[in-house]
Amino acid sequence: MADRDALIAYLNGEYLPRGEARVPITDRGLLFGDSVYEVVPAYGGRPFRVGHHLQRLDRSLAAIRMDNPLSHAEWRQVFDRLTGQLPGQDQSIYLQVTRGAYPKRSHVIPAEVHPTVLAFISPKPPRDAEKAQQGIRVITLDDIRWHRCDIKATALLANVLARAQATEEGADEAILIRDGAAMEGTASNLFVVSNGLLITPPDSEELLPGITRDLVLELAQEAGVPFAQAAIDAADLETADEIWLTSSTREVSAVVELNGRPVGSGRPGELWQRMDALFQACKERLRQGVECHDD
Ligand code: PMP
């Protein structure tokens, strides 16, 4: 595996080894979590659904009263420069835009402040098909996050603590329950399959509009799989035939155990097998240079 700190990162217009990139201790991203981010997978060195990620970045920035400091073309140039270090390899691009460093620590947003802009890549381990077939285990936990989970903010303490509890309980992820409804995972979106219908909670300020989630919905539409965006009660999870969690990192993962009890047959379900194949085909097309459902 590449020495991650030796890989070149982007910081405020410069390219330098990641281990040497520094931000000031007065950066508001550090002091207040006053910052947003994106994670863009790149398959065969090619960023996946990059247009969608950049649009979501624009929305996150607008929601925290910031302009995008780079144009989409400039971001794409940064991604090309970074991913070019691991040509042809699967990798993950991380980018973050903070409000910037400001000498006075105050909640007040300074009138004159320059954003901190950074991006770096990490190698993405190749998909382990056997492991994917084993599925993942999840627990449910109370959703103690704020009410703007649609913003991809770096203030992720509630997510981090929920994930820690999941790990402690031998689970891979936690599904978060707000007012009796299952919203999403700590770092993933939620789907259930019930009587042949694929269901995911509707877009709202209580969950992240996942790029992988949208792709799954597009693939379902294309393949004629009946689907709906509808609230999922916590109790619905217990009777679901299948549960999936989706993210740029996890792709489409089948949940085989919920709170210690098997989901459906206790093995990844039939519809998951179909969707996973469609998703993998999409990745494969991108590796050949054909964009997958990107604008
Ligand atoms: N929900 C949350 C809370 C997340 O952190 C993520 C991963 N960034 C997702 C959903 C999935 O989003 P995406 O498919 O864009 O990775």
Short mmCIF file of C-alpha atoms and ligand atoms in Angstrom, two decimals:
data_model
loop_
_atom_site.label_atom_id
_atom_site.label_comp_id
_atom_site.label_asym_id
_atom_site.label_seq_id
_atom_site.Cartn_x
_atom_site.Cartn_y
_atom_site.Cartn_z
CA MET A 1 0.00 0.00 0.00
CA ALA A 2 1.19 3.51 -0.83
CA ASP A 3 2.61 5.60 2.01
CA ARG A 4 -0.41 7.83 2.46
CA ASP A 5 1.51 10.77 3.90
CA ALA A 6 3.84 10.77 0.90
CA LEU A 7 0.94 11.16 -1.54
CA ILE A 8 0.49 14.68 -2.87
CA ALA A 9 -2.45 16.58 -1.40
CA TYR A 10 -4.09 19.85 -2.43
CA LEU A 11 -4.17 22.75 0.03
CA ASN A 12 -5.27 26.26 -0.89
CA GLY A 13 -3.99 26.18 -4.45
CA GLU A 14 -0.81 24.24 -3.73
CA TYR A 15 0.18 20.63 -4.15
CA LEU A 16 2.39 19.15 -1.45
CA PRO A 17 2.97 15.85 0.35
CA ARG A 18 -0.02 15.18 2.60
CA GLY A 19 2.24 14.69 5.64
CA GLU A 20 3.51 18.25 5.18
CA ALA A 21 0.15 19.95 4.68
CA ARG A 22 -0.78 22.17 7.65
CA VAL A 23 -3.70 24.40 8.62
CA PRO A 24 -3.57 27.07 11.36
CA ILE A 25 -4.94 26.25 14.80
CA THR A 26 -7.42 29.12 14.42
CA ASP A 27 -9.13 27.44 11.46
CA ARG A 28 -12.89 27.52 12.08
CA GLY A 29 -13.19 24.01 10.72
CA LEU A 30 -11.07 22.89 13.65
CA LEU A 31 -12.56 25.21 16.28
CA PHE A 32 -16.26 25.05 15.36
CA GLY A 33 -16.69 22.26 12.83
CA ASP A 34 -17.51 25.21 10.55
CA SER A 35 -16.91 23.25 7.38
CA VAL A 36 -18.28 20.81 4.82
CA TYR A 37 -16.81 17.89 2.91
CA GLU A 38 -17.28 15.30 0.18
CA VAL A 39 -15.99 11.79 -0.41
CA VAL A 40 -15.82 10.83 -4.07
CA PRO A 41 -14.87 7.28 -4.99
CA ALA A 42 -12.70 6.84 -8.08
CA TYR A 43 -12.80 3.52 -9.90
CA GLY A 44 -9.88 2.66 -12.12
CA GLY A 45 -8.64 6.15 -11.26
CA ARG A 46 -11.82 7.81 -12.59
CA PRO A 47 -14.05 9.79 -10.21
CA PHE A 48 -17.55 8.27 -9.91
CA ARG A 49 -20.60 10.54 -10.34
CA VAL A 50 -18.38 13.54 -9.81
CA GLY A 51 -21.00 15.97 -11.15
CA HIS A 52 -23.45 14.84 -8.47
CA HIS A 53 -20.83 15.21 -5.73
CA LEU A 54 -19.96 18.74 -6.86
CA GLN A 55 -23.62 19.73 -6.94
CA ARG A 56 -24.06 18.42 -3.40
CA LEU A 57 -20.96 20.37 -2.36
CA ASP A 58 -22.57 23.54 -3.77
CA ARG A 59 -25.73 22.83 -1.76
CA SER A 60 -23.81 22.16 1.47
CA LEU A 61 -21.79 25.37 1.04
CA ALA A 62 -24.89 27.45 0.26
CA ALA A 63 -26.57 26.04 3.38
CA ILE A 64 -23.68 27.28 5.54
CA ARG A 65 -23.60 30.65 3.74
CA MET A 66 -20.46 30.05 1.70
CA ASP A 67 -19.64 30.24 -1.99
CA ASN A 68 -17.75 27.43 -3.63
CA PRO A 69 -14.16 28.72 -3.73
CA LEU A 70 -13.43 26.62 -6.83
CA SER A 71 -15.39 26.16 -10.04
CA HIS A 72 -16.46 22.63 -10.94
CA ALA A 73 -13.82 22.64 -13.69
CA GLU A 74 -11.16 23.59 -11.15
CA TRP A 75 -12.29 20.83 -8.78
CA ARG A 76 -12.10 18.32 -11.62
CA GLN A 77 -8.54 19.46 -12.34
CA VAL A 78 -7.62 18.95 -8.68
CA PHE A 79 -9.17 15.46 -8.75
CA ASP A 80 -7.30 14.57 -11.96
CA ARG A 81 -3.99 15.73 -10.49
CA LEU A 82 -4.54 13.75 -7.27
CA THR A 83 -5.93 10.54 -8.78
CA GLY A 84 -3.17 10.58 -11.41
CA GLN A 85 -0.82 9.48 -8.65
CA LEU A 86 -2.45 6.05 -8.54
CA PRO A 87 -3.28 5.55 -12.21
CA GLY A 88 -5.90 2.94 -12.95
CA GLN A 89 -6.45 2.20 -9.26
CA ASP A 90 -9.56 2.40 -7.12
CA GLN A 91 -9.25 5.26 -4.68
CA SER A 92 -11.22 7.64 -2.58
CA ILE A 93 -11.02 11.43 -2.91
CA TYR A 94 -11.66 13.43 0.26
CA LEU A 95 -12.25 17.16 0.01
CA GLN A 96 -13.07 19.72 2.65
CA VAL A 97 -13.88 23.42 2.60
CA THR A 98 -13.78 25.27 5.90
CA ARG A 99 -14.84 28.83 6.65
CA GLY A 100 -11.12 29.51 7.08
CA ALA A 101 -8.72 30.70 9.77
CA TYR A 102 -9.48 33.88 11.68
CA PRO A 103 -7.44 35.34 14.54
CA LYS A 104 -10.39 36.03 16.86
CA ARG A 105 -12.22 32.95 18.09
CA SER A 106 -15.87 33.95 18.02
CA HIS A 107 -19.10 32.33 16.96
CA VAL A 108 -19.75 35.36 14.78
CA ILE A 109 -18.96 34.61 11.14
CA PRO A 110 -16.19 37.06 10.19
CA ALA A 111 -16.95 39.38 7.27
CA GLU A 112 -13.47 38.95 5.78
CA VAL A 113 -12.29 35.38 5.97
CA HIS A 114 -10.67 33.14 3.35
CA PRO A 115 -11.80 29.53 3.12
CA THR A 116 -9.41 26.67 3.69
CA VAL A 117 -9.66 24.28 0.77
CA LEU A 118 -8.10 20.85 0.89
CA ALA A 119 -8.27 17.53 -0.89
CA PHE A 120 -6.39 14.28 -0.73
CA ILE A 121 -6.71 10.73 -1.97
CA SER A 122 -6.53 7.38 -0.25
CA PRO A 123 -6.20 3.99 -1.93
CA LYS A 124 -9.54 2.14 -1.91
CA PRO A 125 -9.18 -1.59 -1.30
CA PRO A 126 -10.57 -3.60 -4.20
CA ARG A 127 -14.04 -5.00 -3.61
CA ASP A 128 -14.03 -8.31 -1.80
CA ALA A 129 -16.93 -10.16 -3.43
CA GLU A 130 -16.85 -12.97 -0.87
CA LYS A 131 -17.02 -10.52 2.00
CA ALA A 132 -19.88 -8.64 0.34
CA GLN A 133 -21.82 -11.93 0.24
CA GLN A 134 -21.40 -12.31 4.00
CA GLY A 135 -23.35 -9.10 4.59
CA ILE A 136 -23.08 -6.77 7.56
CA ARG A 137 -24.50 -6.55 11.07
CA VAL A 138 -26.25 -3.47 12.40
CA ILE A 139 -27.86 -2.20 15.56
CA THR A 140 -30.46 0.54 15.93
CA LEU A 141 -29.71 3.61 18.03
CA ASP A 142 -31.45 6.84 18.92
CA ASP A 143 -30.68 9.59 16.37
CA ILE A 144 -29.24 12.37 18.55
CA ARG A 145 -27.98 14.48 15.61
CA TRP A 146 -29.09 18.01 14.70
CA HIS A 147 -31.89 18.85 12.26
CA ARG A 148 -29.76 19.66 9.21
CA CYS A 149 -28.37 16.22 8.39
CA ASP A 150 -28.85 17.08 4.70
CA ILE A 151 -25.74 19.29 4.96
CA LYS A 152 -22.56 17.28 4.54
CA ALA A 153 -20.93 18.98 7.53
CA THR A 154 -17.74 17.76 9.17
CA ALA A 155 -19.32 18.15 12.64
CA LEU A 156 -19.85 14.41 13.00
CA LEU A 157 -19.51 13.77 16.72
CA ALA A 158 -22.94 12.15 17.09
CA ASN A 159 -22.18 9.89 14.12
CA VAL A 160 -18.76 9.02 15.51
CA LEU A 161 -20.18 8.11 18.94
CA ALA A 162 -22.99 6.02 17.44
CA ARG A 163 -20.47 4.18 15.31
CA ALA A 164 -18.30 3.56 18.38
CA GLN A 165 -21.25 1.99 20.15
CA ALA A 166 -21.99 -0.19 17.12
CA THR A 167 -18.40 -1.39 17.09
CA GLU A 168 -18.51 -2.09 20.84
CA GLU A 169 -21.60 -4.23 20.28
CA GLY A 170 -19.94 -6.19 17.49
CA ALA A 171 -21.88 -4.44 14.69
CA ASP A 172 -20.62 -2.81 11.49
CA GLU A 173 -23.02 0.13 11.45
CA ALA A 174 -25.88 1.69 13.38
CA ILE A 175 -29.24 2.68 11.90
CA LEU A 176 -30.45 5.89 13.52
CA ILE A 177 -34.03 6.18 14.73
CA ARG A 178 -35.73 9.58 15.04
CA ASP A 179 -39.28 9.80 16.47
CA GLY A 180 -39.87 6.14 15.70
CA ALA A 181 -38.65 6.38 12.09
CA ALA A 182 -35.44 4.84 10.71
CA MET A 183 -33.52 7.62 8.94
CA GLU A 184 -30.12 6.35 7.76
CA GLY A 185 -26.88 4.84 9.03
CA THR A 186 -24.12 6.84 10.73
CA ALA A 187 -22.39 7.10 7.34
CA SER A 188 -24.80 5.42 4.93
CA ASN A 189 -28.34 5.58 3.54
CA LEU A 190 -31.02 3.04 4.26
CA PHE A 191 -33.15 0.84 2.01
CA VAL A 192 -35.57 -1.92 2.94
CA VAL A 193 -37.28 -4.48 0.72
CA SER A 194 -40.78 -5.49 1.79
CA ASN A 195 -42.96 -7.74 -0.36
CA GLY A 196 -40.91 -6.92 -3.45
CA LEU A 197 -41.05 -3.14 -2.93
CA LEU A 198 -37.79 -1.24 -2.45
CA ILE A 199 -38.23 1.61 0.03
CA THR A 200 -35.93 4.41 1.19
CA PRO A 201 -36.86 7.35 3.41
CA PRO A 202 -37.71 10.51 1.44
CA ASP A 203 -35.31 13.44 1.14
CA SER A 204 -35.54 15.72 4.14
CA GLU A 205 -33.40 17.83 6.41
CA GLU A 206 -33.00 14.76 8.65
CA LEU A 207 -30.81 12.73 6.30
CA LEU A 208 -28.06 13.09 3.73
CA PRO A 209 -29.08 12.93 0.06
CA GLY A 210 -26.61 10.15 -0.71
CA ILE A 211 -25.08 9.95 -4.16
CA THR A 212 -25.09 6.15 -3.97
CA ARG A 213 -28.73 6.20 -2.83
CA ASP A 214 -29.69 8.24 -5.89
CA LEU A 215 -27.84 5.85 -8.16
CA VAL A 216 -29.64 2.88 -6.60
CA LEU A 217 -32.97 4.61 -7.27
CA GLU A 218 -31.94 5.31 -10.88
CA LEU A 219 -30.83 1.70 -11.37
CA ALA A 220 -34.08 0.45 -9.82
CA GLN A 221 -36.08 2.64 -12.21
CA GLU A 222 -34.10 1.40 -15.19
CA ALA A 223 -34.44 -2.25 -14.20
CA GLY A 224 -38.17 -1.95 -13.51
CA VAL A 225 -37.78 -2.66 -9.79
CA PRO A 226 -40.76 -1.15 -7.95
CA PHE A 227 -39.58 1.45 -5.45
CA ALA A 228 -40.92 4.18 -3.20
CA GLN A 229 -39.56 6.99 -1.07
CA ALA A 230 -41.51 6.58 2.14
CA ALA A 231 -40.99 6.70 5.90
CA ILE A 232 -39.65 3.49 7.39
CA ASP A 233 -40.83 2.78 10.94
CA ALA A 234 -38.33 1.20 13.29
CA ALA A 235 -40.78 -1.73 13.52
CA ASP A 236 -40.67 -2.12 9.69
CA LEU A 237 -37.00 -2.98 9.97
CA GLU A 238 -37.86 -6.09 11.98
CA THR A 239 -40.26 -7.44 9.37
CA ALA A 240 -38.27 -6.37 6.27
CA ASP A 241 -37.27 -9.09 3.80
CA GLU A 242 -34.05 -7.23 3.06
CA ILE A 243 -32.19 -4.23 4.47
CA TRP A 244 -29.40 -2.45 2.56
CA LEU A 245 -27.06 0.35 3.48
CA THR A 246 -25.46 2.44 0.74
CA SER A 247 -22.52 4.83 0.60
CA SER A 248 -19.59 5.80 -1.56
CA THR A 249 -17.40 3.71 0.72
CA ARG A 250 -19.71 0.73 1.40
CA GLU A 251 -21.33 0.70 -2.06
CA VAL A 252 -24.53 -1.36 -1.64
CA SER A 253 -24.19 -3.52 1.47
CA ALA A 254 -26.68 -6.18 2.53
CA VAL A 255 -27.60 -6.20 6.21
CA VAL A 256 -27.97 -9.78 7.45
CA GLU A 257 -28.38 -9.13 11.16
CA LEU A 258 -30.36 -6.43 12.99
CA ASN A 259 -30.00 -6.10 16.75
CA GLY A 260 -28.72 -9.67 16.94
CA ARG A 261 -31.59 -11.17 14.90
CA PRO A 262 -31.41 -12.35 11.28
CA VAL A 263 -32.85 -10.13 8.54
CA GLY A 264 -35.03 -12.23 6.20
CA SER A 265 -33.25 -15.50 5.59
CA GLY A 266 -30.13 -14.21 7.37
CA ARG A 267 -28.33 -13.99 4.04
CA PRO A 268 -28.14 -11.23 1.41
CA GLY A 269 -31.47 -11.23 -0.41
CA GLU A 270 -32.35 -11.79 -4.05
CA LEU A 271 -33.02 -8.16 -4.88
CA TRP A 272 -29.72 -7.16 -3.31
CA GLN A 273 -27.93 -9.68 -5.56
CA ARG A 274 -29.55 -8.00 -8.54
CA MET A 275 -28.86 -4.44 -7.44
CA ASP A 276 -25.29 -5.23 -6.44
CA ALA A 277 -24.66 -6.68 -9.91
CA LEU A 278 -26.11 -3.55 -11.55
CA PHE A 279 -23.97 -1.34 -9.32
CA GLN A 280 -20.81 -3.33 -10.03
CA ALA A 281 -21.55 -3.12 -13.77
CA CYS A 282 -21.76 0.65 -13.43
CA LYS A 283 -18.34 0.75 -11.79
CA GLU A 284 -16.95 -1.48 -14.50
CA ARG A 285 -18.27 0.80 -17.25
CA LEU A 286 -16.58 3.77 -15.57
CA ARG A 287 -13.31 1.84 -15.50
CA GLN A 288 -13.71 1.54 -19.29
CA GLY A 289 -14.22 5.32 -19.46
CA VAL A 290 -18.02 5.46 -19.67
CA GLU A 291 -19.59 7.75 -17.07
CA CYS A 292 -22.26 6.07 -15.00
CA HIS A 293 -25.42 8.13 -14.77
CA ASP A 294 -23.49 11.37 -14.23
CA ASP A 295 -24.67 14.71 -15.53
N1 PMP B 1 -25.55 9.36 5.20
C1 PMP B 1 -24.50 9.82 5.91
C2 PMP B 1 -24.76 10.39 7.27
C3 PMP B 1 -23.21 9.74 5.37
O1 PMP B 1 -22.16 10.21 6.07
C4 PMP B 1 -23.01 9.17 4.10
C5 PMP B 1 -21.65 8.99 3.53
N2 PMP B 1 -21.03 10.20 3.25
C6 PMP B 1 -24.13 8.72 3.39
C7 PMP B 1 -25.38 8.84 3.97
C8 PMP B 1 -23.99 8.13 2.00
O2 PMP B 1 -23.72 9.13 1.06
P1 PMP B 1 -22.92 8.83 -0.29
O3 PMP B 1 -23.64 7.73 -0.98
O4 PMP B 1 -22.97 10.10 -1.03
O5 PMP B 1 -21.54 8.41 0.11
#
